[in-house]
CSV table of C-alpha atoms in Angstrom, one decimal:
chain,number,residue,atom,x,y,z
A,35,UNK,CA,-159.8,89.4,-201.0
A,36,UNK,CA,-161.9,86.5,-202.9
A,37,UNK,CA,-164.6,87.9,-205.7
A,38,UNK,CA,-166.5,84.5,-204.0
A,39,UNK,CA,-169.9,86.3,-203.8
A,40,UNK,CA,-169.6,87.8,-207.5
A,41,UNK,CA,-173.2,88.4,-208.3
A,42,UNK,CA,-175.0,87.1,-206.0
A,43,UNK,CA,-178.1,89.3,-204.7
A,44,UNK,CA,-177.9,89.5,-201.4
A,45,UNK,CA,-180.4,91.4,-198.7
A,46,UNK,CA,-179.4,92.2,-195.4
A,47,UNK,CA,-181.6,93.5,-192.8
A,48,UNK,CA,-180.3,96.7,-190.9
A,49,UNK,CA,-177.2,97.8,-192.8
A,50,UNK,CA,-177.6,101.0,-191.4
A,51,UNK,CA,-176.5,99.4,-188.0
A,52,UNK,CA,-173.1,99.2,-186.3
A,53,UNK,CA,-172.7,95.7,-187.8
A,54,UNK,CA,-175.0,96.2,-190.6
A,55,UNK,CA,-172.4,98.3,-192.1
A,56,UNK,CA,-169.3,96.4,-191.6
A,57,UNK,CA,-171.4,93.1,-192.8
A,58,UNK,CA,-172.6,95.5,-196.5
A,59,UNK,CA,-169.6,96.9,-197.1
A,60,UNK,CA,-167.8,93.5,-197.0
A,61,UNK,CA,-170.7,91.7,-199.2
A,62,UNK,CA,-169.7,94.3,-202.0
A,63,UNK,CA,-165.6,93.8,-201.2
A,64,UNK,CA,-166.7,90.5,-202.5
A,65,UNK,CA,-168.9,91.4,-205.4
A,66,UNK,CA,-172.1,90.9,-204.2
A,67,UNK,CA,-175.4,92.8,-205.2
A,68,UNK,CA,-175.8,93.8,-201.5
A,69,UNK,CA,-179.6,95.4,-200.8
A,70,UNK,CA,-180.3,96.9,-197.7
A,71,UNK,CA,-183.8,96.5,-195.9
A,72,UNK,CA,-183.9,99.2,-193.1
A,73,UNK,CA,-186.5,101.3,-191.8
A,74,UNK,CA,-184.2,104.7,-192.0
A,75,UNK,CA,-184.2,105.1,-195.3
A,76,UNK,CA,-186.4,105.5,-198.8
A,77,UNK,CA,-186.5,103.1,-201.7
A,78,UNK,CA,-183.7,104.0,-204.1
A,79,UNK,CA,-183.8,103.1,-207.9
A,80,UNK,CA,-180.9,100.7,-207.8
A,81,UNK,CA,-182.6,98.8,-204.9
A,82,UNK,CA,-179.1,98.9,-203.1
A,83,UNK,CA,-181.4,100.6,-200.2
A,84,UNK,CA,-185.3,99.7,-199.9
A,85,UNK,CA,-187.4,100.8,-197.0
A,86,UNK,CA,-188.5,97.8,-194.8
A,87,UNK,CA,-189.8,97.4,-191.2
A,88,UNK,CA,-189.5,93.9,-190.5
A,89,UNK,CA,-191.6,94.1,-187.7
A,90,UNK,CA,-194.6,94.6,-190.3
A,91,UNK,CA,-195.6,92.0,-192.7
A,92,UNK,CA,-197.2,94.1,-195.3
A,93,UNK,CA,-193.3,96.1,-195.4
A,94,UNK,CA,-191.7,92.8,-195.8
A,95,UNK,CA,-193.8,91.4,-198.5
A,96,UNK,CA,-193.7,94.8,-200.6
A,97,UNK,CA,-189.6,95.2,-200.2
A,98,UNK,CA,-189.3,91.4,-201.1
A,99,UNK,CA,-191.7,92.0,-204.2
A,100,UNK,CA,-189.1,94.9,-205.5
A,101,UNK,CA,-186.6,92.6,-205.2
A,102,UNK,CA,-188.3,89.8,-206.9
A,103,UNK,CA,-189.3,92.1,-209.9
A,104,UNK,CA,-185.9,93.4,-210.5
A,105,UNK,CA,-184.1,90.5,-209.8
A,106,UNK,CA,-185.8,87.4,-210.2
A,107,UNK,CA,-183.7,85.7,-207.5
A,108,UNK,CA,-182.4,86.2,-203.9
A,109,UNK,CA,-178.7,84.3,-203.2
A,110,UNK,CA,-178.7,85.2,-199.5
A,111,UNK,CA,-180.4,86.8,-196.7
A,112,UNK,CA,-178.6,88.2,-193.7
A,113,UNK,CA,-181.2,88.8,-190.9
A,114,UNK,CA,-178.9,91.3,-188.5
A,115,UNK,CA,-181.7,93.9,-187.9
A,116,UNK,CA,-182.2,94.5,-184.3
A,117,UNK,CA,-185.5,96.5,-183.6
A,118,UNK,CA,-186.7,97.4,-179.4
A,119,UNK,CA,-188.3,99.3,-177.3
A,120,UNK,CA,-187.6,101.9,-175.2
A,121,UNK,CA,-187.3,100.3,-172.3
A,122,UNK,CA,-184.6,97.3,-173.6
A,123,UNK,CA,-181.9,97.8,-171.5
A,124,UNK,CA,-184.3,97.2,-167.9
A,125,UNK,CA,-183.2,95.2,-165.4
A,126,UNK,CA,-184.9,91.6,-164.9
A,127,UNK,CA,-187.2,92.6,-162.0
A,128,UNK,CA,-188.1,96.1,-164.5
A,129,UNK,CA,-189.6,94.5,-167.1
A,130,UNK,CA,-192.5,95.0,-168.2
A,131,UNK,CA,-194.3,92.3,-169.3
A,132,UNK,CA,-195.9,93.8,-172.3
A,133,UNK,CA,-192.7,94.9,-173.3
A,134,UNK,CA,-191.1,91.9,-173.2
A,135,UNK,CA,-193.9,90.3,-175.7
A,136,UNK,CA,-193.4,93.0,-178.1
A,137,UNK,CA,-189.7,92.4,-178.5
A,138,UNK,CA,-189.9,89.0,-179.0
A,139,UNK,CA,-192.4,89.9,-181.7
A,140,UNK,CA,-190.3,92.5,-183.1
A,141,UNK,CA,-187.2,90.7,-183.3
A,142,UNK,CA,-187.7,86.8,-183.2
A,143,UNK,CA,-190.9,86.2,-184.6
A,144,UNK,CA,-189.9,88.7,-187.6
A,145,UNK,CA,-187.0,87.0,-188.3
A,146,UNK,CA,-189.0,84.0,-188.9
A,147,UNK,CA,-191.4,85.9,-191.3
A,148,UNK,CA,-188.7,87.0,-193.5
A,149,UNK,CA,-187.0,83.6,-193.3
A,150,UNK,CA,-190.2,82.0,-194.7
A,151,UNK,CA,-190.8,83.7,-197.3
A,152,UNK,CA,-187.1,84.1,-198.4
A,153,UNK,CA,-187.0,80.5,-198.0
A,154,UNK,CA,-189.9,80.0,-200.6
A,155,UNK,CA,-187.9,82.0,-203.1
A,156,UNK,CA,-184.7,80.1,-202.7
A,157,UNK,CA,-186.9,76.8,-202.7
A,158,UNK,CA,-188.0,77.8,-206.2
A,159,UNK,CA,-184.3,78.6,-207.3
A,160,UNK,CA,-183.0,75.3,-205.7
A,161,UNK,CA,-180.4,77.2,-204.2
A,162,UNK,CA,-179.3,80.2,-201.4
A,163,UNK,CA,-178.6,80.7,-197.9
A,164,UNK,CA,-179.6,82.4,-194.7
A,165,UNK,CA,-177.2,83.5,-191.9
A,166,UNK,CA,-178.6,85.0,-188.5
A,167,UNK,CA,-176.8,87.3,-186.6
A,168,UNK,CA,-177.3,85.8,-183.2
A,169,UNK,CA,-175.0,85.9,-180.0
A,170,UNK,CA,-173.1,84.2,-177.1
A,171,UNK,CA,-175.9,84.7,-175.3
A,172,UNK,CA,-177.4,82.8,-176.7
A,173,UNK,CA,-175.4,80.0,-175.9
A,174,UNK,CA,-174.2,80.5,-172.1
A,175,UNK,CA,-175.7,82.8,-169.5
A,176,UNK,CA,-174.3,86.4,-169.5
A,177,UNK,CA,-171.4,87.2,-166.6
A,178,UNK,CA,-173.1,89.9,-164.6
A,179,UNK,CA,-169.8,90.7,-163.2
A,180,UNK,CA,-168.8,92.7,-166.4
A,181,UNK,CA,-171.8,95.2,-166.0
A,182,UNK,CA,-170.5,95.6,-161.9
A,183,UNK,CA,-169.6,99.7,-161.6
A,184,UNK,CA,-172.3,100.7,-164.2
A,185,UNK,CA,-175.8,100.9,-164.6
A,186,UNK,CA,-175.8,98.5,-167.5
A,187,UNK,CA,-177.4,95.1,-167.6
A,188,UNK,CA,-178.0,92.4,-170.4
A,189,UNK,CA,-181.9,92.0,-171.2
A,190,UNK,CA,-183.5,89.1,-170.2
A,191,UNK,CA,-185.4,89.6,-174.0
A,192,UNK,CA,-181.8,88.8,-175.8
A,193,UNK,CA,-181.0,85.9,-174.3
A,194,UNK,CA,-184.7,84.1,-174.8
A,195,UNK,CA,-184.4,85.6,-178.5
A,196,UNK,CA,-181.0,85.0,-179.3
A,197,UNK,CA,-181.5,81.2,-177.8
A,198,UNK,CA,-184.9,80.8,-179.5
A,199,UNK,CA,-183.2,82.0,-182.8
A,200,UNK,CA,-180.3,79.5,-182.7
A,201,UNK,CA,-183.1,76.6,-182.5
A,202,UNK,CA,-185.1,78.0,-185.3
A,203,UNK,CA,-181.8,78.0,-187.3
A,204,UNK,CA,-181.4,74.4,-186.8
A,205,UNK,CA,-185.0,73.5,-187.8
A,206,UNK,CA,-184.9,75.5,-190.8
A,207,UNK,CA,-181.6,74.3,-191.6
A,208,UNK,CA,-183.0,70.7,-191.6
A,209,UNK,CA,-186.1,71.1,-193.3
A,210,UNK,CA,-184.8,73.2,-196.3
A,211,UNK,CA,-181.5,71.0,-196.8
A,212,UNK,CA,-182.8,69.0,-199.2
A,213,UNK,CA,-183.5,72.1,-201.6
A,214,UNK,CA,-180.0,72.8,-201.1
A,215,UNK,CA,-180.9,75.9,-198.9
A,216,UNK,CA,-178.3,76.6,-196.0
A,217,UNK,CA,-179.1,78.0,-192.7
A,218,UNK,CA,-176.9,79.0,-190.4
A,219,UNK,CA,-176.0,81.8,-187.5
A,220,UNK,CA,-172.9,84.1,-186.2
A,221,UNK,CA,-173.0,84.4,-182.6
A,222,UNK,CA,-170.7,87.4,-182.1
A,223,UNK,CA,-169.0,88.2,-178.8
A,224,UNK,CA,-169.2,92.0,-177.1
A,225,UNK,CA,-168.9,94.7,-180.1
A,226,UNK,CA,-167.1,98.1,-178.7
A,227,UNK,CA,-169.5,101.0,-179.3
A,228,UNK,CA,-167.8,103.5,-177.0
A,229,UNK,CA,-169.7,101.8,-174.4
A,230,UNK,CA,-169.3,102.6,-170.3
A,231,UNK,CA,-165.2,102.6,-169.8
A,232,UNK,CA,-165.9,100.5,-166.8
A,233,UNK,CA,-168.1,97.8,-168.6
A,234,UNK,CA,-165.5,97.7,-171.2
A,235,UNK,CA,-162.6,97.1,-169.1
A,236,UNK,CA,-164.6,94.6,-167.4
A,237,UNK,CA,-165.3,92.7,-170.7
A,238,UNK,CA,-161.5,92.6,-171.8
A,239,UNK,CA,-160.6,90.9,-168.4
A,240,UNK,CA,-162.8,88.0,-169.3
A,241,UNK,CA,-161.9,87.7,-172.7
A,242,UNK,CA,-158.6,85.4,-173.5
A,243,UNK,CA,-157.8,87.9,-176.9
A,244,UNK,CA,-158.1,90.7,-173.8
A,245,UNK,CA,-160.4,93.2,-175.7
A,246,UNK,CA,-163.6,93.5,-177.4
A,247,UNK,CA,-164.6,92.9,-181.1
A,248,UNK,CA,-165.1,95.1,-183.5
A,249,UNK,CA,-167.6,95.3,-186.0
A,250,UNK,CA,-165.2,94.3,-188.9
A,251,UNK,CA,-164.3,90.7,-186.9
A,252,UNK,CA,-168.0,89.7,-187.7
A,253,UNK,CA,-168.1,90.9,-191.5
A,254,UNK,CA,-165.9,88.1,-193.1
A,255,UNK,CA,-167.6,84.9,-191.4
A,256,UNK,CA,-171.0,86.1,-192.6
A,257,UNK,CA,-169.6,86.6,-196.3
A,258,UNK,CA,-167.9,82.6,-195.7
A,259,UNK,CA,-171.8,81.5,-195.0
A,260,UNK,CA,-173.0,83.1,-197.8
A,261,UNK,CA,-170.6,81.8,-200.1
A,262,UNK,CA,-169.6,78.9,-202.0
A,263,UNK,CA,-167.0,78.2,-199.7
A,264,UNK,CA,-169.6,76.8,-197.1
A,265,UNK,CA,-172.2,75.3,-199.5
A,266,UNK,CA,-171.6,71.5,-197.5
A,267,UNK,CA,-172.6,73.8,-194.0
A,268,UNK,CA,-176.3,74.1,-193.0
A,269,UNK,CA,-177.5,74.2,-189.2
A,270,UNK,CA,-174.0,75.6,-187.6
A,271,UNK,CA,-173.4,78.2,-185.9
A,272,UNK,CA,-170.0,79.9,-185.8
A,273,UNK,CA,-169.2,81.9,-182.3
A,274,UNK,CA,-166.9,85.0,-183.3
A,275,UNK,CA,-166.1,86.3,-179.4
A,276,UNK,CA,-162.1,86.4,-178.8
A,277,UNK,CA,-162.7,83.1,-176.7
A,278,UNK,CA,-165.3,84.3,-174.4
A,279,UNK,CA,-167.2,80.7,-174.9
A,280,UNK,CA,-164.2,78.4,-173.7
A,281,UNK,CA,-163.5,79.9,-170.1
């Protein structure tokens, strides 16, 4: 495996996570200074963990600040964190309409927060890059069929989110490129989490690799992104689903 992030200080939101994990642990494969911003966990004195809920402002500015102070630079920013309500997983007619607002809030609108003010760091260092963990559905429509023989659904909040955060990725991308800042997004296919047998059997049907990914399919594209080995790619996004997209 390339030492290609060697250094680099790198902050990824939600390492804790299914993906979060997979992503961290390759980021230090590679050599990276990986510091994970989650909410379920304290501040440690290496930084490699630091409390952050990035659906308040006041958390993100005082985690960045840490990082700032100890660091004096950020290389790369993985936004993968994935906060919701209770009630995510309604069905389109169930959903509440205050819920829906708060996880846009939670999840779209605070990955434009810490974007931002990432973004004004790397501006500063004339150098870095941002990758978003998005998702197919963010590019087609979700295939209800898989969820048929469970009580499982796709919220109607991903898809707006997912979609909204591709676009944002694309502004960003072009406004910051002339600071040589990158932005660009993973769009993952289905993840196996020991989900509904039925659902998953379903998925693997539809897919042309005939299963579902795994956690550590995702890991290497995001450590490509932040990397040198993409620095002429802003604005893309790279869809990691088995071939879901092209049927």
């Amino acid at each position: 495996m390339k030492n290609r992030l060697k250094d680099k200080i790198i902050i990824i939101t939600g390492g804790n996570g299914l993906l979060g994990k997979a992503i961290l642990e390759r980021i230090k494969a590679e050599g990276g200074v990986c510091i994970n911003f989650d909410i379920n966990h304290e501040t440690n004195e290496n930084l490699s963990n630091v409390a952050c809920d990035i659906t308040n402002q006041e958390s993100i500015d005082n985690a960045l600040k840490h990082v700032i102070e100890r660091y004096h630079r950020i290389d790369g920013l993985v936004n993968n964190a994935y906060p919701r309500t209770k009630d995510w997983g309604n069905k389109f007619e169930d959903v509440v309409f205050d819920s829906w607002r708060k996880n846009i809030d939670w999840q779209l609108n605070s990955y434009f927060y810490i974007s931002q003010q990432v973004a004004i760091q790397m501006v500063r260092q004339h150098s870095g890059s941002i990758v978003n963990i998005a998702s197919i559905y963010g590019v087609v429509a979700p295939d209800f069929t898989v969820y048929e023989g469970t009580n499982m659904t796709m919220p109607a909040g991903y898809a707006a989110i997912k979609g909204g955060l591709l676009s944002l990725t694309r502004y960003i991308a072009s406004y910051l490129g002339g600071d040589q800042v990158r932005v660009n997004c993973i769009s993952p296919g289905g993840i196996f989490d020991n989900q509904n047998v039925v659902f998953v059997d379903n998925y693997k049907k539809k897919v042309p690799m005939q299963r579902m990914g795994v956690p550590e399919d995702i890991a290497p594209s995001v450590a490509f992104f932040l990397s040198d080995d993409s620095k002429y790619i802003t604005g893309q996004n790279l869809i990691v689903d088995g071939g879901w997209t092209i049927v």
